[in-house]
Amino acid sequence: MAHRVDNEYDYLFKIVLIGDSGVGKSNILSRFTRNEFCLESKSTIGVEFATRTLQIEGKTIKAQIWDTAGQERYRAITSAYYRGAVGALLVYDITKKQTFENIQRWLRELRDHADSNIVIMMVGNKSDLNHLRSVPEEDGQALAEKEGLSFLETSALEALNVEKAFQTILKDIHQIISKKALAAQEAAGSGPPTQGTTINVTDSAVNTKRGCCSS
Amino acid sequence: MSVRVEEKQSPASGNQDTKDVIHPVKVQEGKLSEDSDDEFYDVDKVETSQEMHSSDSANTGIDNRGQEENFPSMEELECLVHGGLPMALRGELWQAFVGIGARRVKGYYDSLLVAEGELEDTSGSRSSTSDVAGENTEVSSEKWKGQIEKDLPRTFPGHPALDEDGRNALRRLLLAYARHNPAVGYCQAMNFFAGLLLLLMPEENAFWTLVGIIDDYFDGYFSEEMIESQVDQLVLEELVREKFPKLANHLDYLGLQVAWVTGPWFLSIFTNVLPWESVLRVWDVLLFDGNRVMLFRTALALLEFYGPALVTTKDAGDAVTLLQSLAGSTFDSSQLVLTARMGYQSVDETGLQELRNKHRPSVLSSMEERAKGLGALDTNGLASKLYNFKHDPEPLVSISDSQDQMSDVGDGDANQSDSGNMDDMYGGLTVSSEIEALPDPKDQISWLKFELCRLLEERRSAVLRADELETALMEMVKQDNRRQLSAKVEQSEQELSELRQTLLDKQEQEQAMCQVLLRVEQELKIAEEARISAEQDAAAQRYAVNVLQEKYEEAMASLAKMENRAVMAETMLEATLQYQTSQQKALLSPLPSPRTSMIDASPGRANHDSSQEFQPKKINLLSPFSLSWRDKNKGKQNNVDDSAKLTDAHDQREEITNNNDEKQVETPKLDVLEESMGSPKEDNKSRVEVPKEDSDLASVQVVANDMNGQHEQLQEIKLD
């Protein structure tokens, strides 16, 4: 959830990193939070965690990133980490077609277990291995457009677009939060927050969800 | 192979016999796997592995006899375990704790490894017996293979022992396990366990130890659905709430679930979480205990250590980061093990089992929900069938199929304690085909029941979720409102303070202005006063001037009068003098004549004579003076005479004023003068006039005094 704490930051956003095993989620995380890349990283058991604070549109935002294990059977466990997440970075490997094909499964996973308003960004990682590419960038772009997601190709190794990807998703989340705050303010202005207000917000949420789901 | 099985079957195998048996196996194994274990292990580890072989069956002995008689040695062993096993013996003792002696089936590991090659050769014969089953195993083992390949370089990366050969050994180990227990297959985290075991013992022993750990200690933990691992997290959460209510409340406040942090701890059995020494010490106790209790105790000990620090954190991110770094620096392994064991003795297996049974249904229901979701995804509904099988595998297994597959192992295994495990394996290999081949109506009914239950529960959870979402949204809205309002309040407060500031400034300015005004007024007043006093002064001066003027005029008038008198007196004097000279002339020529005339004169004349006689005396007395005085003034004009007289008079007056004492002396002088002046007229007259003159002089003197006063006054004014 988006918490507001007085001192160090304006917002606290929880982001989950999901995607098939071995697509480079952990390295995207380490690149973003510590600016490190390790060719021989450990496999993630359950989840790993890191934070980074950065400025988005004049606001100090603390990104709390949960990097999940990619193996399919871990989904039962990692789906628990979706609770409270406002953003998801859905990662595939541009050199492995299968990881791209599994995007649909991951999207369904998110829709089943995450907040319906979650902001999803699709990321094609390992763009430095262009000679081994098996997923054209256009395909990724097309799928993202179809599903209504943001999209970027990144390279954790070359530190390409990793920062931008997080910036983009955090900016999107921030905009939605501010918009909601505005709507809530208007609603509050007309009267005390009754059930009617809540239903309005939920309706819009449902609409968003439909927009994402419709395929 | 059958020879070996027979040998194993012979029950009276002594120490020496087993050793003999095992060694050939090792040689063969080395050949089969193309690289020797010795390359993989350090020198001292090779020694331990050899030692291990000698005491292998002895450990088995402990396992078998331990419950009955070997208490003293057990106590000793317990002390050793809790104090930390010696590194050289660790691998060996772990194997003993897990009881691989009882598990071990000779040739099984090799057969699992050859299976890959065999599959290609015997695929024809196999597919004829169980077509779908064979494909399934192949597909899933391929899937695991891909995952294993991914994880090989990600297992203790950079460790010197895990070079090319080490990786190959790890691969074989994991593949063998996946084939041994397809229900589990390969699960991330097993790569770390296998890697750790390979560092401590030879490959095949590591395999059997891994089998023991995953199948017994962590049964249902790393399976496809990972149910037990989720159950354990719920159990732990309850324990945390019970033992550390304050910490639990704080974590709730932060929106952090205990399981988010402890889940990875349990799944990795603390590898990559604690420092190596601590990991090994925890494993010592865990493997010795023969259950997962140590996981809970260790987690609780860690939370006891670091709970107080966690309570100070302000958000979930800080809390997790802090706990990660603190746990990673738990170097005092003895303290950790001691706290875990002694501090949480109350946490025991029976209590945990009760808690697990309490929490398992909720996990199962949520898993059913998931499975249903997956079922909708997969057209063939494989997941839900798998689930059904997991809970009721026995009736679906057909023994006949499995026998020809694993006849060489199966015979020997029947006597072993873990035969059920083998059944599971068979089931995993054959069950899918059975389900599709035999659509049992009973099974269908139970399946439908499950579906119904699932639907109901799904509905319930959907409603709950909707409620939850609604409240969450409400909270968000409220929070945002609060934020907006607080921002407004802040802004208005700021404005207020600004206004106050300006007000203060204005007030200050006003005060300054007032002060200036007052000062100006005061100055004005002073100026006014000065003006008034100046006017008064001027008036007084004017008045004084007037008075002076008047006095002056008076004085002038009196002067003029006196002058007139003086002139009159002079003329009279001249006249008398002329008269006297004429008289004297007359007397001188007829000397007696005057006497005669005098005699001739009437008595009045006599009087007159007497007076005449008296007069000359006086004149004589005065003459020199009067003559000189006259002579002096004779050449001068009348005016000059007048002014000279005036100045004389002034001088005299000044003298009078200056010397009041001399006044008395001088007045007679004047009297004399006046007498001399007045005497030509009439004595009586002069006598009367003198005092008159006196009074005049006095008045003049007063005027002079006044004049002096005026002078002083003027001087004073000037000074002012």
Short mmCIF file of C-alpha atoms in Angstrom, two decimals, chain B residues 257-679:
data_model
loop_
_atom_site.label_atom_id
_atom_site.label_comp_id
_atom_site.label_asym_id
_atom_site.label_seq_id
_atom_site.Cartn_x
_atom_site.Cartn_y
_atom_site.Cartn_z
CA GLN B 257 3.80 -10.89 7.78
CA VAL B 258 6.19 -12.99 9.81
CA ALA B 259 6.15 -15.60 7.06
CA TRP B 260 7.54 -13.14 4.54
CA VAL B 261 10.82 -13.22 6.39
CA THR B 262 10.80 -16.64 8.02
CA GLY B 263 9.50 -18.45 4.94
CA PRO B 264 12.88 -18.28 3.19
CA TRP B 265 14.58 -19.23 6.47
CA PHE B 266 12.67 -22.49 6.69
CA LEU B 267 12.80 -23.30 3.00
CA SER B 268 16.56 -22.91 2.89
CA ILE B 269 17.06 -24.39 6.38
CA PHE B 270 18.99 -21.21 7.15
CA THR B 271 21.59 -21.63 4.42
CA ASN B 272 22.33 -18.16 2.98
CA VAL B 273 20.59 -16.71 6.03
CA LEU B 274 22.99 -17.36 8.90
CA PRO B 275 26.77 -17.48 8.86
CA TRP B 276 28.13 -20.87 7.86
CA GLU B 277 29.13 -22.01 11.33
CA SER B 278 25.67 -21.26 12.64
CA VAL B 279 24.04 -23.03 9.71
CA LEU B 280 26.05 -26.17 10.36
CA ARG B 281 25.29 -26.08 14.08
CA VAL B 282 21.58 -25.78 13.40
CA TRP B 283 21.76 -28.64 10.93
CA ASP B 284 23.59 -30.74 13.54
CA VAL B 285 20.73 -30.42 15.96
CA LEU B 286 18.01 -30.64 13.34
CA LEU B 287 19.32 -33.84 11.82
CA PHE B 288 19.98 -35.32 15.25
CA ASP B 289 16.46 -34.52 16.45
CA GLY B 290 14.96 -36.20 13.44
CA ASN B 291 12.28 -33.55 12.92
CA ARG B 292 11.81 -29.88 12.06
CA VAL B 293 11.44 -28.64 15.62
CA MET B 294 14.87 -27.01 15.48
CA LEU B 295 13.65 -24.80 12.63
CA PHE B 296 11.04 -23.29 14.89
CA ARG B 297 13.33 -23.03 17.87
CA THR B 298 16.05 -21.34 15.86
CA ALA B 299 13.61 -18.89 14.28
CA LEU B 300 12.20 -18.04 17.70
CA ALA B 301 15.69 -17.59 19.13
CA LEU B 302 16.57 -15.23 16.29
CA LEU B 303 13.42 -13.24 16.88
CA GLU B 304 14.22 -13.16 20.58
CA PHE B 305 17.67 -11.77 19.77
CA TYR B 306 16.55 -9.23 17.23
CA GLY B 307 12.94 -8.56 18.17
CA PRO B 308 13.79 -5.55 20.34
CA ALA B 309 15.66 -3.96 17.43
CA LEU B 310 12.81 -4.75 15.04
CA VAL B 311 10.29 -3.02 17.26
CA THR B 312 12.08 0.28 16.65
CA THR B 313 11.75 0.13 12.87
CA LYS B 314 9.39 2.48 11.12
CA ASP B 315 8.43 0.55 8.03
CA ALA B 316 8.37 -2.98 6.74
CA GLY B 317 11.34 -2.40 4.48
CA ASP B 318 13.55 -1.27 7.33
CA ALA B 319 12.41 -4.18 9.46
CA VAL B 320 13.21 -6.78 6.82
CA THR B 321 16.54 -5.21 5.94
CA LEU B 322 17.49 -5.02 9.59
CA LEU B 323 16.48 -8.60 10.31
CA GLN B 324 18.36 -9.83 7.25
CA SER B 325 21.55 -8.08 8.23
CA LEU B 326 21.27 -9.06 11.90
CA ALA B 327 20.57 -12.70 11.09
CA GLY B 328 23.51 -12.68 8.69
CA SER B 329 25.77 -11.62 11.54
CA THR B 330 24.73 -14.25 14.06
CA PHE B 331 28.27 -15.48 14.52
CA ASP B 332 27.81 -16.75 18.04
CA SER B 333 26.48 -20.11 16.95
CA SER B 334 26.76 -21.60 20.44
CA GLN B 335 24.60 -18.88 21.89
CA LEU B 336 22.08 -19.39 19.11
CA VAL B 337 21.86 -23.14 19.55
CA LEU B 338 21.73 -22.86 23.32
CA THR B 339 18.95 -20.26 23.25
CA ALA B 340 17.04 -22.23 20.66
CA ARG B 341 17.28 -25.49 22.55
CA MET B 342 16.93 -24.34 26.13
CA GLY B 343 14.75 -21.29 25.64
CA TYR B 344 12.14 -23.04 23.59
CA GLN B 345 11.96 -26.53 25.01
CA SER B 346 8.24 -26.08 25.25
CA VAL B 347 8.11 -26.06 21.47
CA ASP B 348 8.12 -29.78 20.72
CA GLU B 349 7.07 -32.06 17.93
CA THR B 350 3.74 -33.10 19.42
CA GLY B 351 2.72 -29.50 20.06
CA LEU B 352 3.78 -28.56 16.57
CA GLN B 353 1.83 -31.45 15.09
CA GLU B 354 -1.30 -30.24 16.83
CA LEU B 355 -0.77 -26.73 15.54
CA ARG B 356 -0.07 -28.06 12.06
CA ASN B 357 -3.28 -30.04 12.08
CA LYS B 358 -5.08 -26.91 13.19
CA HIS B 359 -3.70 -24.78 10.37
CA ARG B 360 -3.51 -27.34 7.59
CA PRO B 361 -7.16 -27.05 6.49
CA SER B 362 -6.85 -23.35 5.72
CA VAL B 363 -3.77 -23.96 3.60
CA LEU B 364 -5.47 -26.86 1.86
CA SER B 365 -8.52 -24.80 1.06
CA SER B 366 -6.45 -21.98 -0.36
CA MET B 367 -4.45 -24.49 -2.35
CA GLU B 368 -7.64 -25.97 -3.69
CA GLU B 369 -8.60 -22.53 -4.78
CA ARG B 370 -5.29 -22.15 -6.53
CA ALA B 371 -5.55 -25.60 -8.04
CA LYS B 372 -8.93 -24.71 -9.38
CA GLY B 373 -7.46 -21.61 -10.94
CA LEU B 374 -4.75 -23.68 -12.50
CA GLY B 375 -7.33 -26.22 -13.59
CA ALA B 376 -9.16 -23.53 -15.44
CA LEU B 377 -5.88 -22.59 -17.00
CA ASP B 378 -4.77 -26.07 -18.01
CA THR B 379 -7.29 -27.66 -20.25
CA ASN B 380 -6.61 -31.15 -19.03
CA GLY B 381 -6.99 -30.23 -15.34
CA LEU B 382 -3.72 -31.87 -14.44
CA ALA B 383 -3.17 -29.90 -11.26
CA SER B 384 -6.44 -30.77 -9.62
CA LYS B 385 -5.96 -34.40 -10.47
CA LEU B 386 -2.51 -34.25 -9.00
CA TYR B 387 -4.03 -32.79 -5.92
CA ASN B 388 -6.58 -35.55 -5.68
CA PHE B 389 -3.88 -38.10 -6.08
CA LYS B 390 -1.81 -36.55 -3.35
CA HIS B 391 -4.55 -37.05 -0.84
CA ASP B 392 -5.67 -40.46 -1.90
CA PRO B 393 -2.89 -42.12 -3.83
CA GLU B 394 -3.28 -45.77 -2.72
CA PRO B 395 -6.26 -46.96 -4.75
CA LEU B 396 -4.87 -45.47 -7.92
CA VAL B 397 -1.55 -47.28 -7.84
CA SER B 398 -1.30 -50.50 -9.70
CA ILE B 399 1.56 -52.59 -8.42
CA SER B 400 1.81 -54.74 -11.52
CA ASP B 401 3.03 -51.86 -13.64
CA SER B 402 5.69 -50.82 -11.27
CA GLN B 403 7.14 -54.25 -10.81
CA ASP B 404 8.63 -54.69 -14.21
CA GLN B 405 10.03 -51.19 -14.12
CA MET B 406 11.90 -51.47 -10.87
CA SER B 407 12.15 -55.16 -10.23
CA ASP B 408 15.82 -55.04 -9.36
CA VAL B 409 15.34 -52.55 -6.57
CA GLY B 410 11.85 -53.38 -5.55
CA ASP B 411 12.65 -56.82 -4.18
CA GLY B 412 15.28 -55.61 -1.86
CA ASP B 413 13.33 -52.61 -0.86
CA ALA B 414 10.36 -54.50 0.39
CA ASN B 415 12.16 -55.28 3.61
CA GLN B 416 13.31 -51.74 4.18
CA SER B 417 11.59 -49.29 6.42
CA ASP B 418 10.95 -46.74 3.75
CA SER B 419 9.12 -48.98 1.36
CA GLY B 420 6.18 -46.62 1.47
CA ASN B 421 8.44 -44.06 -0.02
CA MET B 422 9.08 -46.33 -2.93
CA ASP B 423 5.37 -46.78 -3.34
CA ASP B 424 5.07 -43.06 -3.63
CA MET B 425 7.65 -43.13 -6.32
CA TYR B 426 5.84 -45.77 -8.27
CA GLY B 427 2.67 -43.87 -7.85
CA GLY B 428 4.29 -40.79 -9.23
CA LEU B 429 5.41 -42.69 -12.25
CA THR B 430 2.16 -44.39 -13.02
CA VAL B 431 -0.67 -42.49 -11.45
CA SER B 432 -1.46 -40.12 -14.25
CA SER B 433 -2.06 -42.93 -16.65
CA GLU B 434 -4.25 -44.65 -14.11
CA ILE B 435 -6.45 -41.62 -13.71
CA GLU B 436 -7.11 -41.24 -17.34
CA ALA B 437 -7.36 -44.96 -17.96
CA LEU B 438 -9.82 -45.70 -15.17
CA PRO B 439 -12.45 -43.02 -14.64
CA ASP B 440 -13.74 -44.45 -11.37
CA PRO B 441 -17.26 -43.21 -10.51
CA LYS B 442 -16.28 -43.13 -6.84
CA ASP B 443 -13.37 -40.96 -7.74
CA GLN B 444 -15.61 -38.77 -9.81
CA ILE B 445 -18.00 -38.32 -6.91
CA SER B 446 -15.20 -37.32 -4.59
CA TRP B 447 -13.86 -35.03 -7.27
CA LEU B 448 -17.25 -33.39 -7.65
CA LYS B 449 -17.49 -33.00 -3.89
CA PHE B 450 -14.16 -31.31 -3.90
CA GLU B 451 -15.27 -29.07 -6.69
CA LEU B 452 -18.38 -28.10 -4.75
CA CYS B 453 -16.42 -27.43 -1.59
CA ARG B 454 -13.95 -25.46 -3.57
CA LEU B 455 -16.64 -23.36 -5.19
CA LEU B 456 -18.26 -22.61 -1.85
CA GLU B 457 -15.00 -21.72 -0.26
CA GLU B 458 -14.04 -19.66 -3.23
CA ARG B 459 -17.24 -17.72 -2.93
CA ARG B 460 -16.66 -17.16 0.74
CA SER B 461 -13.10 -16.07 0.22
CA ALA B 462 -14.15 -13.85 -2.66
CA VAL B 463 -16.62 -12.11 -0.39
CA LEU B 464 -13.98 -11.78 2.29
CA ARG B 465 -11.53 -10.47 -0.21
CA ALA B 466 -14.04 -7.93 -1.45
CA ASP B 467 -14.57 -6.75 2.11
CA GLU B 468 -10.88 -6.59 2.68
CA LEU B 469 -10.32 -4.61 -0.49
CA GLU B 470 -13.11 -2.25 0.42
CA THR B 471 -11.64 -1.56 3.83
CA ALA B 472 -8.21 -1.18 2.31
CA LEU B 473 -9.57 1.34 -0.17
CA MET B 474 -11.38 3.16 2.59
CA GLU B 475 -8.15 3.34 4.50
CA MET B 476 -6.33 4.65 1.49
CA VAL B 477 -8.97 7.23 0.84
CA LYS B 478 -8.89 8.30 4.46
CA GLN B 479 -5.17 8.46 4.46
CA ASP B 480 -5.15 10.52 1.33
CA ASN B 481 -7.81 12.80 2.77
CA ARG B 482 -5.80 13.22 5.89
CA ARG B 483 -2.77 14.00 3.82
CA GLN B 484 -4.60 16.64 1.82
CA LEU B 485 -6.11 18.16 4.92
CA SER B 486 -2.86 18.18 6.78
CA ALA B 487 -1.22 19.83 3.81
CA LYS B 488 -3.95 22.49 3.81
CA VAL B 489 -3.63 23.01 7.52
CA GLU B 490 0.10 23.32 7.14
CA GLN B 491 -0.32 25.83 4.37
CA SER B 492 -2.82 27.94 6.25
CA GLU B 493 -0.69 27.78 9.35
CA GLN B 494 2.18 29.06 7.35
CA GLU B 495 0.07 31.85 5.94
CA LEU B 496 -1.12 32.68 9.42
CA SER B 497 2.39 32.90 10.73
CA GLU B 498 3.33 35.10 7.78
CA LEU B 499 0.43 37.40 8.47
CA ARG B 500 1.36 37.52 12.11
CA GLN B 501 4.83 38.45 11.14
CA THR B 502 3.66 41.28 8.92
CA LEU B 503 1.33 42.43 11.67
CA LEU B 504 4.21 42.55 14.08
CA ASP B 505 6.27 44.47 11.59
CA LYS B 506 3.48 46.94 11.08
CA GLN B 507 3.04 47.34 14.80
CA GLU B 508 6.69 47.99 15.19
CA GLN B 509 6.58 50.55 12.44
CA GLU B 510 3.58 52.17 14.07
CA GLN B 511 5.35 52.35 17.36
CA ALA B 512 8.36 53.92 15.76
CA MET B 513 6.12 56.43 14.03
CA CYS B 514 4.42 57.24 17.33
CA GLN B 515 7.71 57.81 18.98
CA VAL B 516 8.80 60.10 16.20
CA LEU B 517 5.50 61.94 16.45
CA LEU B 518 5.83 62.35 20.19
CA ARG B 519 9.31 63.66 19.83
CA VAL B 520 8.19 66.14 17.20
CA GLU B 521 5.35 67.24 19.44
CA GLN B 522 7.67 67.68 22.34
CA GLU B 523 9.99 69.69 20.19
CA LEU B 524 7.05 71.77 19.04
CA LYS B 525 6.01 72.36 22.60
CA ILE B 526 9.49 73.34 23.56
CA ALA B 527 9.69 75.66 20.59
CA GLU B 528 6.33 77.17 21.55
CA GLU B 529 7.46 77.68 25.08
CA ALA B 530 10.65 79.22 23.82
CA ARG B 531 8.65 81.43 21.55
CA ILE B 532 6.33 82.49 24.37
CA SER B 533 9.17 83.19 26.70
CA ALA B 534 10.95 85.06 23.92
CA GLU B 535 7.79 87.08 23.37
CA GLN B 536 7.53 87.73 27.05
CA ASP B 537 11.13 88.75 27.09
CA ALA B 538 10.55 90.94 24.11
CA ALA B 539 7.55 92.52 25.81
CA ALA B 540 9.49 93.05 28.98
CA GLN B 541 12.29 94.54 26.99
CA ARG B 542 9.95 96.74 25.11
CA TYR B 543 8.43 97.81 28.36
CA ALA B 544 11.85 98.40 29.83
CA VAL B 545 12.82 100.37 26.75
CA ASN B 546 9.71 102.45 27.13
CA VAL B 547 10.42 103.02 30.76
CA LEU B 548 13.97 103.92 29.93
CA GLN B 549 12.79 106.21 27.22
CA GLU B 550 10.45 107.88 29.59
CA LYS B 551 13.12 108.17 32.24
CA TYR B 552 15.52 109.41 29.66
CA GLU B 553 13.05 111.98 28.52
CA GLU B 554 12.37 112.92 32.10
CA ALA B 555 16.07 113.15 32.74
CA MET B 556 16.48 115.22 29.60
CA ALA B 557 13.65 117.44 30.67
CA SER B 558 15.09 117.89 34.11
CA LEU B 559 18.49 118.52 32.56
CA ALA B 560 17.04 121.15 30.31
CA LYS B 561 15.34 122.70 33.30
CA MET B 562 18.57 122.68 35.23
CA GLU B 563 20.38 124.12 32.28
CA ASN B 564 17.86 126.87 32.12
CA ARG B 565 18.35 127.45 35.76
CA ALA B 566 22.09 127.30 35.30
CA VAL B 567 21.84 129.82 32.47
CA MET B 568 19.58 131.95 34.57
CA ALA B 569 21.97 131.67 37.46
CA GLU B 570 24.88 132.58 35.23
CA THR B 571 23.14 135.52 33.79
CA MET B 572 22.17 136.52 37.27
CA LEU B 573 25.74 135.99 38.40
CA GLU B 574 27.02 138.06 35.52
CA ALA B 575 24.49 140.66 36.31
CA THR B 576 25.49 140.67 39.98
CA LEU B 577 29.15 140.67 39.03
CA GLN B 578 28.55 143.60 36.70
CA TYR B 579 26.59 145.21 39.47
CA GLN B 580 29.35 144.54 41.99
CA THR B 581 32.05 145.83 39.68
CA SER B 582 30.04 148.89 39.08
CA GLN B 583 29.50 149.19 42.83
CA GLN B 584 33.18 148.65 43.53
CA LYS B 585 34.05 151.25 40.90
CA ALA B 586 31.70 153.57 42.61
CA LEU B 587 33.22 152.78 46.00
CA LEU B 588 36.75 153.12 44.80
CA SER B 589 36.30 156.52 43.29
CA PRO B 590 34.53 158.21 46.23
CA LEU B 591 35.90 156.13 48.93
CA PRO B 592 33.75 157.47 51.71
CA SER B 593 30.81 157.63 49.56
CA PRO B 594 29.70 154.18 49.96
CA ARG B 595 30.03 154.70 53.68
CA THR B 596 28.13 157.66 53.43
CA SER B 597 25.68 156.16 51.28
CA MET B 598 25.54 153.53 53.73
CA ILE B 599 25.14 155.89 56.47
CA ASP B 600 22.78 157.79 54.39
CA ALA B 601 20.88 154.73 53.80
CA SER B 602 17.82 153.91 55.75
CA PRO B 603 17.86 151.28 58.42
CA GLY B 604 16.88 149.00 55.58
CA ARG B 605 19.96 150.10 53.96
CA ALA B 606 21.92 149.28 56.99
CA ASN B 607 20.72 145.81 56.73
CA HIS B 608 21.58 145.90 53.17
CA ASP B 609 25.04 146.99 54.00
CA SER B 610 25.58 144.30 56.41
CA SER B 611 24.65 141.96 53.82
CA GLN B 612 26.93 143.73 51.40
CA GLU B 613 29.76 143.47 53.85
CA PHE B 614 29.13 139.84 54.21
CA GLN B 615 28.86 139.29 50.45
CA PRO B 616 32.36 140.46 49.49
CA LYS B 617 33.89 138.12 51.97
CA LYS B 618 32.14 135.37 50.38
CA ILE B 619 32.98 136.42 46.92
CA ASN B 620 36.56 136.73 47.84
CA LEU B 621 36.56 133.40 49.15
CA LEU B 622 34.90 132.12 46.02
CA SER B 623 36.39 134.35 43.42
CA PRO B 624 39.50 132.51 42.58
CA PHE B 625 37.45 129.42 42.00
CA SER B 626 34.63 131.04 40.16
CA LEU B 627 36.97 133.09 38.05
CA SER B 628 39.00 130.20 37.00
CA TRP B 629 35.89 128.26 36.30
CA ARG B 630 34.52 131.10 34.29
CA ASP B 631 37.75 131.67 32.45
CA LYS B 632 37.96 128.21 31.47
CA ASN B 633 34.47 128.25 30.04
CA LYS B 634 34.54 131.74 28.61
CA GLY B 635 36.20 130.87 25.32
CA LYS B 636 33.79 128.12 24.66
CA GLN B 637 30.41 128.31 23.10
CA ASN B 638 27.29 128.12 25.13
CA ASN B 639 26.36 124.73 23.81
CA VAL B 640 29.68 123.29 24.61
CA ASP B 641 29.38 124.91 27.95
CA ASP B 642 26.06 123.30 28.40
CA SER B 643 27.25 119.90 27.39
CA ALA B 644 30.31 120.33 29.52
CA LYS B 645 28.14 121.23 32.41
CA LEU B 646 25.96 118.31 31.65
CA THR B 647 28.87 115.96 31.50
CA ASP B 648 30.15 117.50 34.66
CA ALA B 649 26.85 116.98 36.22
CA HIS B 650 26.87 113.45 34.96
CA ASP B 651 30.29 112.91 36.34
CA GLN B 652 29.22 114.29 39.56
CA ARG B 653 26.20 112.16 39.56
CA GLU B 654 28.19 109.14 38.77
CA GLU B 655 30.49 109.99 41.54
CA ILE B 656 27.52 110.27 43.77
CA THR B 657 26.11 106.99 42.71
CA ASN B 658 29.40 105.26 42.86
CA ASN B 659 30.34 106.62 46.23
CA ASN B 660 27.29 106.69 48.33
CA ASP B 661 29.44 107.35 51.33
CA GLU B 662 30.89 110.46 49.77
CA LYS B 663 27.43 111.73 49.03
CA GLN B 664 27.10 113.17 52.42
CA VAL B 665 30.43 114.83 52.02
CA GLU B 666 29.73 116.19 48.62
CA THR B 667 26.28 117.49 49.17
CA PRO B 668 27.69 120.27 51.36
CA LYS B 669 30.10 120.99 48.56
CA LEU B 670 27.23 121.28 46.22
CA ASP B 671 25.50 123.28 48.77
CA VAL B 672 28.43 125.59 48.75
CA LEU B 673 28.38 125.63 44.98
CA GLU B 674 24.70 126.25 44.92
CA GLU B 675 25.13 128.83 47.48
CA SER B 676 27.71 130.47 45.41
CA MET B 677 25.48 130.16 42.43
CA GLY B 678 22.28 130.95 44.21
CA SER B 679 23.76 133.61 46.44
#
